[in-house]
Each structure stands twice: as C-alpha cells, then as structure tokens.
CSV table of C-alpha atoms in Angstrom, one decimal:
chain,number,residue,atom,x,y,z
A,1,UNK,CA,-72.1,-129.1,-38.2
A,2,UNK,CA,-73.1,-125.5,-37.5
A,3,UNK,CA,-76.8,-126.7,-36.9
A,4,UNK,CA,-75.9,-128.1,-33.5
A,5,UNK,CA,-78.4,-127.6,-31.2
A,6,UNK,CA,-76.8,-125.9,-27.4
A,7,UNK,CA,-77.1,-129.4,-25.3
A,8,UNK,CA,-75.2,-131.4,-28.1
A,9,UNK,CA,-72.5,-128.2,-28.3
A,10,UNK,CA,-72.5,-128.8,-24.6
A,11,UNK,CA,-72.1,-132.6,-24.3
A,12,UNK,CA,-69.7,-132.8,-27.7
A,13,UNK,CA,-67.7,-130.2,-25.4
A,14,UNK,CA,-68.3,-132.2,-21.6
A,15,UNK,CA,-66.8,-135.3,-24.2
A,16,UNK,CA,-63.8,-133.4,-24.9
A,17,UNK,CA,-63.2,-132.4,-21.1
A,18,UNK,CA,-63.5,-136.1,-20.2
A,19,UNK,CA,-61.0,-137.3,-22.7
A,20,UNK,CA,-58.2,-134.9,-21.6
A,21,UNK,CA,-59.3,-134.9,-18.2
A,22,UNK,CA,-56.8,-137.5,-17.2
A,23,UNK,CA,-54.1,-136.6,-19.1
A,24,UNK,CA,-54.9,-132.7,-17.2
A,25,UNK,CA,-55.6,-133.9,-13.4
A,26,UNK,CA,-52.3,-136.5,-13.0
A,27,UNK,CA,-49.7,-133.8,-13.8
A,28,UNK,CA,-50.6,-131.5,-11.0
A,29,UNK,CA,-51.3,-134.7,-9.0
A,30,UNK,CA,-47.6,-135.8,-10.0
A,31,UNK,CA,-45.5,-132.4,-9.3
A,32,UNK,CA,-47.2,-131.5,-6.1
A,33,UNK,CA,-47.1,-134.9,-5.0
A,34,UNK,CA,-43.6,-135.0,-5.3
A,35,UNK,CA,-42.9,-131.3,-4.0
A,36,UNK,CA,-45.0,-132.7,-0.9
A,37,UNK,CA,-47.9,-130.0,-1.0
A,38,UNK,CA,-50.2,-130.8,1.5
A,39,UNK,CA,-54.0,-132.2,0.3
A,40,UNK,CA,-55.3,-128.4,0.4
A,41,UNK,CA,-52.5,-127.2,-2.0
A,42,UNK,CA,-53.0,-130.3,-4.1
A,43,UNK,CA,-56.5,-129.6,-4.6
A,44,UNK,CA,-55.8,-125.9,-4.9
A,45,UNK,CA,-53.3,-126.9,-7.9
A,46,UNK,CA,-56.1,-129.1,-9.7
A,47,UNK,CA,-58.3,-126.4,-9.6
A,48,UNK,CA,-56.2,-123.9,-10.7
A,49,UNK,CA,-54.9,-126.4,-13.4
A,50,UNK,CA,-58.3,-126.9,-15.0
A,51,UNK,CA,-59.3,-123.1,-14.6
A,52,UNK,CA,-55.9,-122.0,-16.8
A,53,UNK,CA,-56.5,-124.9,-19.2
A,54,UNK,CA,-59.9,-123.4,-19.9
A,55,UNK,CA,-58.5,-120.2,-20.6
A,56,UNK,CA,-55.5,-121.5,-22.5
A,57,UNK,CA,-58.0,-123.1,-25.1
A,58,UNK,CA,-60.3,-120.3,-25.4
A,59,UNK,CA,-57.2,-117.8,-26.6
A,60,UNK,CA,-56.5,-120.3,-28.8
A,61,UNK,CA,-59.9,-121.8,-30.1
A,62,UNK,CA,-61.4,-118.0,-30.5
A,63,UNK,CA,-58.1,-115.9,-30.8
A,64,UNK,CA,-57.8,-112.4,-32.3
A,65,UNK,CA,-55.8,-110.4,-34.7
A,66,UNK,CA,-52.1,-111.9,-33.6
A,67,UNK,CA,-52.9,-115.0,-31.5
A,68,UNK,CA,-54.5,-118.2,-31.9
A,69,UNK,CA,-54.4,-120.8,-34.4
A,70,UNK,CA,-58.7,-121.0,-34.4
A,71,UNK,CA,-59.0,-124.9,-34.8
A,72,UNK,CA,-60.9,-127.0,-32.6
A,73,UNK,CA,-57.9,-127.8,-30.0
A,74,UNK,CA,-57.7,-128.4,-26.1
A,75,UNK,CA,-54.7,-127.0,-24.3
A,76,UNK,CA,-53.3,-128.6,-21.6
A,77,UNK,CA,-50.0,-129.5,-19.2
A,78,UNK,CA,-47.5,-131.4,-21.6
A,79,UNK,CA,-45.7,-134.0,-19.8
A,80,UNK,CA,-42.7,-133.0,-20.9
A,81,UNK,CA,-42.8,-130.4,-18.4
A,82,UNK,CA,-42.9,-132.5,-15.2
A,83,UNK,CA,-39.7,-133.7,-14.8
A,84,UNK,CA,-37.7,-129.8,-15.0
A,85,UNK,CA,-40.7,-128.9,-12.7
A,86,UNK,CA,-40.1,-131.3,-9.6
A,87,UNK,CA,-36.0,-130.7,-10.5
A,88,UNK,CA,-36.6,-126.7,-10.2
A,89,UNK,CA,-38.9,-126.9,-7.1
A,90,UNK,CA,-36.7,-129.0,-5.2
A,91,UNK,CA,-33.6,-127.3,-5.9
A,92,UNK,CA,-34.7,-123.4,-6.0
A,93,UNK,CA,-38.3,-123.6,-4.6
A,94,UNK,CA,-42.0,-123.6,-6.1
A,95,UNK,CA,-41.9,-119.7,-6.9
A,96,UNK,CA,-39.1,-120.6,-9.3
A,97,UNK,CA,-41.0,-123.0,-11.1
A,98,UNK,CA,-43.3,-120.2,-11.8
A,99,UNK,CA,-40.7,-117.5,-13.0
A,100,UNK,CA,-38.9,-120.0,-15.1
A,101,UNK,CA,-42.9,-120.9,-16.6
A,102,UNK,CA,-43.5,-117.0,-17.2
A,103,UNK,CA,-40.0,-116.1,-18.7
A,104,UNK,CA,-40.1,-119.4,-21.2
A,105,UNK,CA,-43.4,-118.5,-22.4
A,106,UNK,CA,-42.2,-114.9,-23.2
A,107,UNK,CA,-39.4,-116.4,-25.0
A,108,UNK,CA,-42.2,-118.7,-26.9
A,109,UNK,CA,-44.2,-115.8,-27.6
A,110,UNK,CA,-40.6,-113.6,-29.2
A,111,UNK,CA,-39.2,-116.8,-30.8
A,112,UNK,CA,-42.6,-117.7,-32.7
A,113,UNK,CA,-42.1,-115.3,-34.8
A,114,UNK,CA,-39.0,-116.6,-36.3
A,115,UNK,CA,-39.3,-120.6,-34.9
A,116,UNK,CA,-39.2,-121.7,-38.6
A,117,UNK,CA,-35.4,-120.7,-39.0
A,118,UNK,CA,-34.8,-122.9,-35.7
A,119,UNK,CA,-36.4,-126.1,-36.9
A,120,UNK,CA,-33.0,-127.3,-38.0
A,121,UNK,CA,-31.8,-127.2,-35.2
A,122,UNK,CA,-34.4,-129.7,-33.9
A,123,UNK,CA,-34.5,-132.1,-36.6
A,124,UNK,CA,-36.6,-135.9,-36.0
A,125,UNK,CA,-32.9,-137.4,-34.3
A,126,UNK,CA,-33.2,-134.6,-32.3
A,127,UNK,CA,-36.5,-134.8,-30.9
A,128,UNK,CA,-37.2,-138.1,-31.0
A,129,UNK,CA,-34.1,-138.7,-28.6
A,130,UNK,CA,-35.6,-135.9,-26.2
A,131,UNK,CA,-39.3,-136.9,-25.9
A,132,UNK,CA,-37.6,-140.6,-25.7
A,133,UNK,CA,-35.6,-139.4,-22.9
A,134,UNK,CA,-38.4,-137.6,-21.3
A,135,UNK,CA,-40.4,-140.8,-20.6
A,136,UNK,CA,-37.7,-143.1,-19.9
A,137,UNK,CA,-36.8,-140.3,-16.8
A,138,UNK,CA,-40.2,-140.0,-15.6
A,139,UNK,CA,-40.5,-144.4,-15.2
A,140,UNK,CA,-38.6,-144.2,-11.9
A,141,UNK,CA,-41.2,-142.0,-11.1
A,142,UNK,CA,-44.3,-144.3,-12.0
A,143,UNK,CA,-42.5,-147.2,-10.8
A,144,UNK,CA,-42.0,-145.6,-6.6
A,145,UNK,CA,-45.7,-144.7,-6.9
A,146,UNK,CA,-46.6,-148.6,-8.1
A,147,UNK,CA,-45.0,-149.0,-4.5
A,148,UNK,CA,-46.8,-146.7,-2.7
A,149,UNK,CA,-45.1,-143.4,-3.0
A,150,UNK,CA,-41.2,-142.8,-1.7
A,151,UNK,CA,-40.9,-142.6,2.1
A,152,UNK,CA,-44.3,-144.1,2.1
A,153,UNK,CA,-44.4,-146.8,5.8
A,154,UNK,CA,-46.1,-149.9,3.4
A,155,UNK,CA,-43.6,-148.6,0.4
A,156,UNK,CA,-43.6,-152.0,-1.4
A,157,UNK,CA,-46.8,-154.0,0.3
A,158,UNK,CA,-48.4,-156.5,-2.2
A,159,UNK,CA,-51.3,-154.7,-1.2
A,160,UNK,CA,-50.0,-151.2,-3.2
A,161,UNK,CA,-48.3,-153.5,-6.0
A,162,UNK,CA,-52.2,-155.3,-6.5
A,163,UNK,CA,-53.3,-152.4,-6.6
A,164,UNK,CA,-51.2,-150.9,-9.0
A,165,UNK,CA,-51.4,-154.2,-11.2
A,166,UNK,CA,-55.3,-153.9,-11.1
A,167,UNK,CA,-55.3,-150.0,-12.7
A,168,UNK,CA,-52.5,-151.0,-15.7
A,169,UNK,CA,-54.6,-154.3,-16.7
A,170,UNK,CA,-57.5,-152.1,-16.7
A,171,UNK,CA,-55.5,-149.7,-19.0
A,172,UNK,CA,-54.4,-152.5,-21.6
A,173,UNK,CA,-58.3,-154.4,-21.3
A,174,UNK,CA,-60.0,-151.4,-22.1
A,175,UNK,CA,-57.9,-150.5,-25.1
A,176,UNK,CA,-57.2,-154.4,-26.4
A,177,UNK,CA,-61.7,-154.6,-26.0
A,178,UNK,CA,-63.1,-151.5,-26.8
A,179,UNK,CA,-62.4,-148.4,-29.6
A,180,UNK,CA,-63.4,-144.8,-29.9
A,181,UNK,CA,-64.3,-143.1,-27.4
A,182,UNK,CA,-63.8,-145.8,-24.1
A,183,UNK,CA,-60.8,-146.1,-25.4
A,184,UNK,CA,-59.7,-142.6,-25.4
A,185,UNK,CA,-60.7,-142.4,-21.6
A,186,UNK,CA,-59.4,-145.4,-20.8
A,187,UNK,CA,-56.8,-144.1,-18.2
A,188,UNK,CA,-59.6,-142.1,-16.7
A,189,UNK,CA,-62.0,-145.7,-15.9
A,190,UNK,CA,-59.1,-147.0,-14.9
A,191,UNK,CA,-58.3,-144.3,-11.9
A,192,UNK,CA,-62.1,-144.4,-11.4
A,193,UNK,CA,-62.1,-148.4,-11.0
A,194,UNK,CA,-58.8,-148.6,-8.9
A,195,UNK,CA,-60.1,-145.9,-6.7
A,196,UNK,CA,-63.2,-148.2,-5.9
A,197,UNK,CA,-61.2,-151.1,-5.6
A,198,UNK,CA,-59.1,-149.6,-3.1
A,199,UNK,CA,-62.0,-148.0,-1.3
A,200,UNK,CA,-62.9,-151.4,-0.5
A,201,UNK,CA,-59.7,-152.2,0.8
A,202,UNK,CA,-59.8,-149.4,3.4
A,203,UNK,CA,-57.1,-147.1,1.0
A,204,UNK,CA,-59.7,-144.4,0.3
A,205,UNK,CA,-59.9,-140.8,2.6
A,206,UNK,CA,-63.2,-138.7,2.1
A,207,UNK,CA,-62.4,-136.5,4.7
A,208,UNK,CA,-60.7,-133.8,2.2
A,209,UNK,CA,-63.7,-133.9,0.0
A,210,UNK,CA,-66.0,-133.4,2.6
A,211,UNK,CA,-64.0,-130.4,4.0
A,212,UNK,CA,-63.5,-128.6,0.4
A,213,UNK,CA,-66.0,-125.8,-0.1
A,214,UNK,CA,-68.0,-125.9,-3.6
A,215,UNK,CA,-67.0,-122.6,-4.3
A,216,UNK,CA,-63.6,-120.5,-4.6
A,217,UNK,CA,-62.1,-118.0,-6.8
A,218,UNK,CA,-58.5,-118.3,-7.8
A,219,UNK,CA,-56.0,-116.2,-7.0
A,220,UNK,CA,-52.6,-115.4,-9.0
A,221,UNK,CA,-49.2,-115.7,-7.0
A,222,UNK,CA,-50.9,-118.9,-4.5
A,223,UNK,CA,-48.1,-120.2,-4.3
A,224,UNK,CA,-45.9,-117.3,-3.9
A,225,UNK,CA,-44.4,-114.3,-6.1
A,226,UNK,CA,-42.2,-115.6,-8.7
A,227,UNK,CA,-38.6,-115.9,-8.8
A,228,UNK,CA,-36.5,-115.5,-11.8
A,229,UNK,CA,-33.2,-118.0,-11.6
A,230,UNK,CA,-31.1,-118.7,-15.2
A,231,UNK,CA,-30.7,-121.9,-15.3
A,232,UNK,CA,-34.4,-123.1,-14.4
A,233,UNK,CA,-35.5,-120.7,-17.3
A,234,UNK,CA,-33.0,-122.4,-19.8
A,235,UNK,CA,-34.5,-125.7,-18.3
A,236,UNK,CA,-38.3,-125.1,-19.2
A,237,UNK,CA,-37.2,-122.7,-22.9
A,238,UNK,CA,-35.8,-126.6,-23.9
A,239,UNK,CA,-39.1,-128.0,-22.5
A,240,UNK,CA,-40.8,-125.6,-24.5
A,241,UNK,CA,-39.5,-125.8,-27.4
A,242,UNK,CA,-39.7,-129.4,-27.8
A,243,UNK,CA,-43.2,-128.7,-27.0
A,244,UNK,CA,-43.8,-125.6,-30.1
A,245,UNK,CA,-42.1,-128.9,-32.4
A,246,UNK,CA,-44.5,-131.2,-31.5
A,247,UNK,CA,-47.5,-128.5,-32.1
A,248,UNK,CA,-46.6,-128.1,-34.8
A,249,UNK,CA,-47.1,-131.2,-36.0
A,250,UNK,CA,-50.9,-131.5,-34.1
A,251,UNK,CA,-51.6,-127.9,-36.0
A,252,UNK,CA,-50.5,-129.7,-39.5
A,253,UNK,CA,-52.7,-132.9,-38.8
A,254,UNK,CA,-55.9,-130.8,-37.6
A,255,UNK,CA,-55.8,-129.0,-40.3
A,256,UNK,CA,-55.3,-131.6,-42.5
A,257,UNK,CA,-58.5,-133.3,-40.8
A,258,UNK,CA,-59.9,-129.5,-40.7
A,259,UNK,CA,-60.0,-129.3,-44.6
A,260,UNK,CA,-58.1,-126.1,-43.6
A,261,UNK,CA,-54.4,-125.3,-45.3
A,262,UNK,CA,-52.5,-123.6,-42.5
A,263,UNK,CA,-50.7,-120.4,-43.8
A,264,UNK,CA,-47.3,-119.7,-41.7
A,265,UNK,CA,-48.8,-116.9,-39.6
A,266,UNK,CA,-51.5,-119.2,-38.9
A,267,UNK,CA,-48.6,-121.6,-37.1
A,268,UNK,CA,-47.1,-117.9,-35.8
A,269,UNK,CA,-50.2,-117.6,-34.0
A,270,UNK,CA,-50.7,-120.9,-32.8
A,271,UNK,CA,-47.6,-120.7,-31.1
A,272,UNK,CA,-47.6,-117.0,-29.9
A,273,UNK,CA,-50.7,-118.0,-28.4
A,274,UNK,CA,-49.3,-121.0,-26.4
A,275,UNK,CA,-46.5,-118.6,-25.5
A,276,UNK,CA,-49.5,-116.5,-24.3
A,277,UNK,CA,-50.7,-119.7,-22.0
A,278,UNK,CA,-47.6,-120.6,-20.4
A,279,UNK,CA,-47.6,-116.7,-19.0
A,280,UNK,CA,-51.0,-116.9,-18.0
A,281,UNK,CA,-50.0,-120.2,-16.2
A,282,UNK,CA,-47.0,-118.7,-14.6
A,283,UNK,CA,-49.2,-116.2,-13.2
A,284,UNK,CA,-51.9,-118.2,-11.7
A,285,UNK,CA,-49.3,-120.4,-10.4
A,286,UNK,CA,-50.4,-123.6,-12.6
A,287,UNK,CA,-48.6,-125.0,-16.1
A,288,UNK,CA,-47.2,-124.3,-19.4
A,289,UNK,CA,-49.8,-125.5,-21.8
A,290,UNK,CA,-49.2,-126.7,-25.3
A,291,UNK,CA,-52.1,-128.7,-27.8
A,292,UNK,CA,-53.3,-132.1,-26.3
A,293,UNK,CA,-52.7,-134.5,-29.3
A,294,UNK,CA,-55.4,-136.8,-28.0
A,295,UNK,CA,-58.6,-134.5,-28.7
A,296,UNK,CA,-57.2,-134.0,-32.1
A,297,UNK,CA,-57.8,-138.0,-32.3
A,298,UNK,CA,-61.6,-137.3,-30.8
A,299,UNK,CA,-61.7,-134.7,-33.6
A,300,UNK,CA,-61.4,-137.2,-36.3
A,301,UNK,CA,-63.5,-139.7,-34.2
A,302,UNK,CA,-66.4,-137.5,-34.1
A,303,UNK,CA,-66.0,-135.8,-36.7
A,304,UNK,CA,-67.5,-132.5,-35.3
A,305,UNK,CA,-64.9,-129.6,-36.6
A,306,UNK,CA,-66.7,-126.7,-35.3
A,307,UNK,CA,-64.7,-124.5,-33.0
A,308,UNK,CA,-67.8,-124.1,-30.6
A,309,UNK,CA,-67.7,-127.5,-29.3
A,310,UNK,CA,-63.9,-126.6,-27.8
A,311,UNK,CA,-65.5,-123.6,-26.8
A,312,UNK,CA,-67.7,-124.9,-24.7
A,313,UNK,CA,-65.3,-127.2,-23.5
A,314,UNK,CA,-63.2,-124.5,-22.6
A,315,UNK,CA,-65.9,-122.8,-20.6
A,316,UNK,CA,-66.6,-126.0,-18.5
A,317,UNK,CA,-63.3,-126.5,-17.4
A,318,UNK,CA,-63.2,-123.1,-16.3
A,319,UNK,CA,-66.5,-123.7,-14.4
A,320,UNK,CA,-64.4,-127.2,-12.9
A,321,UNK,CA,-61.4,-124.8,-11.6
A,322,UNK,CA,-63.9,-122.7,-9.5
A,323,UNK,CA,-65.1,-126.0,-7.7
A,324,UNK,CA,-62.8,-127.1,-5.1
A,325,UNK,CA,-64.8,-130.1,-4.3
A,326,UNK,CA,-64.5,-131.5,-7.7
A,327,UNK,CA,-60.5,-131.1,-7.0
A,328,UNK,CA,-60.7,-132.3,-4.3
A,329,UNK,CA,-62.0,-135.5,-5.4
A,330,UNK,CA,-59.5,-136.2,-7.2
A,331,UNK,CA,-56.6,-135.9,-4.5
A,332,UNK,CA,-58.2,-139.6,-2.8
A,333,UNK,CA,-56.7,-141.3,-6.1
A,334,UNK,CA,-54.2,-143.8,-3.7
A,335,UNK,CA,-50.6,-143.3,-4.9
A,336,UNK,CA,-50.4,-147.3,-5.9
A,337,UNK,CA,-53.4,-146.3,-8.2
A,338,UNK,CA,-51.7,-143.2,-9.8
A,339,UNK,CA,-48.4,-145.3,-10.3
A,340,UNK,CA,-50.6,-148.4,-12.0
A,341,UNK,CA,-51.9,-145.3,-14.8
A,342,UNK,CA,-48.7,-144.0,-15.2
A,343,UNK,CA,-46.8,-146.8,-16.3
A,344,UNK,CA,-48.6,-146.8,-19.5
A,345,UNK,CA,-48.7,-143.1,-20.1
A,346,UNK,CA,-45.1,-142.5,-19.4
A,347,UNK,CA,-44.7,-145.4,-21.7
A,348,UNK,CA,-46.4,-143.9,-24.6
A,349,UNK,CA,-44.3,-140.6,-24.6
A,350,UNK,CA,-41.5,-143.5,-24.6
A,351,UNK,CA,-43.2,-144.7,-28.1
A,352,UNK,CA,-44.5,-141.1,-29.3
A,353,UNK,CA,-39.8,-140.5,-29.4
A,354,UNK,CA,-39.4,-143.9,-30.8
A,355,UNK,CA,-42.4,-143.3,-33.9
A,356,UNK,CA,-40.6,-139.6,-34.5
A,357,UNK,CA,-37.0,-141.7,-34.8
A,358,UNK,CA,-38.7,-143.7,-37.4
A,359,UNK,CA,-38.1,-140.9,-39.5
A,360,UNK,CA,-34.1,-141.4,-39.4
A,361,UNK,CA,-31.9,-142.7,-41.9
A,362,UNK,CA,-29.7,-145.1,-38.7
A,363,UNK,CA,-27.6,-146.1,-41.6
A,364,UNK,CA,-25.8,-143.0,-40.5
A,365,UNK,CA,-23.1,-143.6,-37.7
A,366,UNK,CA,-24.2,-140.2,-36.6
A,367,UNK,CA,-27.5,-140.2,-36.2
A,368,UNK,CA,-26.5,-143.7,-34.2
A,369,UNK,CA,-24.5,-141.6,-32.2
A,370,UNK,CA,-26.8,-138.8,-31.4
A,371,UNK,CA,-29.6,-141.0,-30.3
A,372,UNK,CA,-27.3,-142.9,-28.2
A,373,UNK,CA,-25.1,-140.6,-26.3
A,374,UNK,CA,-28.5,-138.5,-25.6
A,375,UNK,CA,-30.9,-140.8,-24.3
A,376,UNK,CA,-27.3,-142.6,-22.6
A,377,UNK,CA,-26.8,-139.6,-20.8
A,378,UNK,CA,-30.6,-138.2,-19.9
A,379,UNK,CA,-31.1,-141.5,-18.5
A,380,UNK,CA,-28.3,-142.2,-16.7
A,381,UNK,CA,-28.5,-138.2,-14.6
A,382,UNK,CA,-32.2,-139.3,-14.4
A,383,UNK,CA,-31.3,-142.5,-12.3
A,384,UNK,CA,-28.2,-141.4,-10.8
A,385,UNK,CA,-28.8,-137.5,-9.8
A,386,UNK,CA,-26.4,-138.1,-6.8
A,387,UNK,CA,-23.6,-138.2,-9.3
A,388,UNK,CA,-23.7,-134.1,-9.4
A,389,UNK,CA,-24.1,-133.7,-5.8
A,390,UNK,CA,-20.4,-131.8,-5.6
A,391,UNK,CA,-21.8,-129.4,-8.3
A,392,UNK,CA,-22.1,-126.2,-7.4
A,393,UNK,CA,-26.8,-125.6,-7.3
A,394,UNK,CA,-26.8,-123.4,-10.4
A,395,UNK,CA,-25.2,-126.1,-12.6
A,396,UNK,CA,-26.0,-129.1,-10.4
A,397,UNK,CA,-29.9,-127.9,-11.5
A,398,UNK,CA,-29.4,-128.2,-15.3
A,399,UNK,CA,-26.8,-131.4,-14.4
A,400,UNK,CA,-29.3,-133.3,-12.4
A,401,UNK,CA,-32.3,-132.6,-14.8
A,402,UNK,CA,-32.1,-135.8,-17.4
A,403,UNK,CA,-34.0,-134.3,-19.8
A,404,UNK,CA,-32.2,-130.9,-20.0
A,405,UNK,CA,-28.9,-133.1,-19.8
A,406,UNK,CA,-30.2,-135.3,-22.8
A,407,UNK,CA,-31.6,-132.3,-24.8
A,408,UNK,CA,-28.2,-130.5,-25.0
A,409,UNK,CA,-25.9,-133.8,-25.5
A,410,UNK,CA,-28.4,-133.8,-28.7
A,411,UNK,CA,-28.4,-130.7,-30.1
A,412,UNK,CA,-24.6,-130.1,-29.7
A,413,UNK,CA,-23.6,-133.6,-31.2
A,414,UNK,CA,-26.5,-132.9,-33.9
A,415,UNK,CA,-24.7,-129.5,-34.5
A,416,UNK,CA,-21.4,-131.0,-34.2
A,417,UNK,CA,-21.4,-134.0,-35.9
A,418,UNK,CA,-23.7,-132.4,-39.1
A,419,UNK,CA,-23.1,-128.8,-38.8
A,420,UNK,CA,-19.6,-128.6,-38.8
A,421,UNK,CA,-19.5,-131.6,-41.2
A,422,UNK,CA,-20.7,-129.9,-43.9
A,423,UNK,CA,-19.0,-126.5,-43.4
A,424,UNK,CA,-15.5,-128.5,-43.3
A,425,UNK,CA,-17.0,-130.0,-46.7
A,426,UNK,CA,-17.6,-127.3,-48.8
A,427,UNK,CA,-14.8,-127.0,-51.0
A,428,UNK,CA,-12.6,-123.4,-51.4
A,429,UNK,CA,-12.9,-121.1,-53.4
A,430,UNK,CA,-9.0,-122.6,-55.7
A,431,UNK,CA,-11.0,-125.5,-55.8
A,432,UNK,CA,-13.7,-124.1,-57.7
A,433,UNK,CA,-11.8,-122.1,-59.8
C-alpha cells in the first residue's frame, strides 16, 4: 500500500472526505439553524467546521510523542453533541457553547490519562440508554424540519412533506440497491438529488453562493470570546465522555482491521488527542470532534491502511474550510430536504444504543430499570422542556437538556442499583471468621 502513487493518495483521501462529508456539513447546518444564524454565519460555521476537522485528523492521523492514536481515522462533530449545543446557545448564548467546548476538552485531555478506572462507571446499560436517548431527542428535531423548519409561513405544506419524503426514499433506495461505497454516501446523493428536485420547484436560492467570496481565512473567537458557565461545561464533559466510550471502541476495531494491537497509551493518546480537538474547536468557534465510525467502514471497504490517505484527506478539508463558496453551497439545502436526511441518521444513533444494549443480560430487573427510567426521562424533558420553565436558568439548562437529564438518571440508578448492591453484599468481617 505504501507504493501509492500522489493522485490515488489524493483521490483515496477526496473518497474519504466525501463519505464523512455529510455526516460533517448537517451538524453545523442543524445548530446554527436552530440558533437562527443568519446565511453568512451559517456558511461561516461550515467553513470553519471542515477547516478544524482537517486539523483534528491530522493531530491524530500524524501525532507526536503524547498525542495521537496514528491509524487511518477522520475526526469529525459527533452528533451526540447537538442537542446540549442548541440547549446551551439558547439558554446562555453562542460564546457559551464555546467555553463549555474548550473546558470539556481539557477535562478529556486530564481524564484520558486515567479513563480506564471510569469505564465502570459507563458500562453497555449505561451507554446504550444515553446514545438511545440522544437520537430519540434529536427526532422532534428532524421531524419540524420535514415540515419546513419551526416558525417557517408553509410549516406543514405537502410541498415541504414531498419533499422531505423524496430525500428519505432516496436514503433507503440507495442503501436497499447499491453497496460499498454509494452506499456509504448515500445521505450525501440524497441532499444532492432533493436539492435539485426542489430547485425545480422554485425552493432553491443562489444568491448566497453567488455573493460568497472563494477565499477567506478563519479567524478564532467569530463568534464571540468564550464564556465559562458550570452547568453547560458539565452538559458537554457527559457528551464527551460518551463520546471517549464509543472511540474507544472505533480505535479497538481499526486496529483490529489495522493488524495493529493497541497498547493502553496508544488509547491514552487517541483520546488526549481528541481532548486536544475539542480545544482547538472551542477556539475557532466550531465543534468537539471525536472518530467518525463510518470511514473506519471505508477502511475495511478499501482496504487501503496507510495513514497518508487520511492525511491527505485531512489536508483537503482544510483547503474546503478556506473556501467560503463551497460553504456556501451548502447553506441552499431547503430545510424540508435536511429534515428528509435526518430522519434516517437520527434513526441510526437510535439503533447504534439499541446494538450496544444487546450486550445486557435484561433478565436483570435492574438493568430493566436503568434502561427505562433513562431513556423515560431523557425523552420525556426532550418533548416537554416547558415542564422546567419555573426552574431557576442554571438548573433549568441541565433540566431541559434530555440527554444530560437521561445520562445522569443512568449513571446514578447504575451506581445505585449495582454499586451499593454489592457493597451491602459483602459479608463482615464475624461472618468470615
């Protein structure tokens, strides 16, 4: 594989861009979308978005003496992350997005170190019922953009729910037709084809394309100087630790299809250096970053394992993030459109907590008990925020936030119903004797 020639380094590399892209470009289009950033901003955060994700995967890819894991992985925006985002930057503001980004990837970076110790705290009944919860919040999301976007005049209009209809059967199609790699940018075809469609139905504005320069440096702080607020920096620390389990796991498998046995300070790495990324991202006013699971899949596909593929990769989305026009382009995606894609994706992180809880024993009442109460409760301050509304802002942010709601209900009753279980159980010492 060394033997690669520069132009199949560079397309092996454009290949990988193009099957994270979508999974990259919606997020930003998702939280500034719903923090109401004008088109500017929007393509501002794209840019800025694919710029840090390009960095993000060189620090890992290439790393040094105490960072990076050095396998062929992409970083990008886990999804896990959207929900606490819009809750933060509606409550406290988009600069505290950004100090609560910043301070959690610090708290990565310390906490790698020792993150072994705290993996029983965040057993598979754990986990599953948090990245469960995470996608069952985020459907009210997809389903207001299927209508056209809340507060939207045609909210509802056959003409958004056709729309949307169109992009999701394009979704299921290409992956019930096709394998490989059309499949692994199926999502992407599908924006692609629903943006055409809707062209045609008069849905489509060029105007911010045409106005968008071709060339622009970016800039830390855009959005503002961060601001550093408790309970939005215990909100993203949950995010990203449920994040540091799950790359785990991608670091296990890609070394597995690596041929590589990861040592524990190879993990430490990996993780310091996604610690590393989420700063980074803080700064530059973007994302925390963790391992995209799906170019580990292209990985295997292709079975190219050299580390300069991802590096080139890396260096075109940084190349991407300096074009405002390509950003731009992607902020004429109709909201209908956007909703039709998200459906299934937010679906999958639905079945990605559902194939971790396949790893529980349920004929345990408590594991029952932990999967329901969680997921119960995430759900139900998911659908209901208003319920909190006579909370004072500091709690009411943590209260309102499903996802931080359904990550604690889990981790207490998992230390509660198992912790203090087995200290009550162990017998005393005129027992033993």
């Amino acid at each position: 594989m060394n033997q690669l020639g520069k132009w199949k380094v560079g397309f092996l590399g454009l290949q990988h861009v193009l099957a994270m892209y979508a999974g990259a470009v919606i997020v930003p289009l998702i939280v500034g979308a719903e923090l109401g950033l004008t088109t500017e901003q929007l393509a501002y955060l794209i840019s800025i978005d694919l710029f840090t994700c390009g960095i993000a995967s060189l620090i890992q890819v290439i790393g040094g003496r105490h960072l990076g894991i050095k396998l062929p992985v992409i970083l990008g925006c886990t999804f896990t992350a959207v929900g606490p985002m819009i809750a933060i930057g509606k409550l406290e503001g988009i600069p505290a997005i950004y100090g609560a980004i910043i301070a959690s990837g610090i708290i990565v970076m310390i906490i790698s170190q020792f993150f072994g110790k705290l993996l029983k705290w965040f057993p598979p009944v754990v986990t599953g019922s948090v990245v469960m919860t995470i996608g069952v919040s985020l459907i009210p999301v997809a389903m207001n953009n299927v209508a056209g976007g809340q507060g939207s005049p045609t909210f509802g209009q056959w003409e958004n729910l056709s729309l949307a209809a169109f992009t999701f059967l394009v979704v299921i199609l290409i992956n019930r037709f096709f394998r490989g790699y059309i499949q692994a940018i199926s999502v992407l075809i599908a924006l692609v084809l629903g943006t055409v469609v809707a062209a045609f139905m008069g849905m489509v504005d060029l105007r911010s394309v045409s106005e968008a320069s071709w060339f622009r440096m970016v800039q830390p702080f855009y959005f503002g100087v961060p601001e550093f607020h408790l309970t939005s920096i215990i909100s993203m620390t949950l995010v990203a630790i449920v994040s540091m389990v799950e790359s785990l796991g991608v670091f296990l498998a890609l070394g597995e299809i690596c041929e590589r046995k990861l040592q524990d300070h190879d993990l430490k790495k990996g993780l310091r250096a996604e610690g590393l990324a989420a700063v980074i991202g803080g700064i530059f006013n973007a994302f925390p970053y963790t391992t995209f699971s799906q170019n580990v899949g292209l990985v295997a596909l292709s079975k190219v394992k050299t580390r300069n593929v991802v590096i080139a990769a890396g260096v075109i989305l940084i190349i991407l993030g300096c074009l405002p026009k390509v950003a731009a382009l992607t902020t004429i995606i109709p909201t209908p459109v956007l909703g039709g894609a998200m459906i299934p994706m937010f679906g999958m992180v639905i079945a990605s907590g559902v194939r971790m809880l396949t790893q529980v024993d349920f004929k345990k009442n408590e594991n029952l008990l932990i999967v329901a109460c969680s997921v119960g409760i995430g759900l139900g301050a998911a659908v209901v925020p208003g319920v909190f509304k006579e909370m004072p802002d500091t709690v009411k942010l943590l209260a309102e936030n499903g996802i931080v709601l359904g990550s604690f209900t889990a981790i207490f009753l998992n230390w509660f119903l198992y912790f203090l279980k087995r200290k009550d159980e162990q017998p005393t010492a005129e027992a033993t004797s």
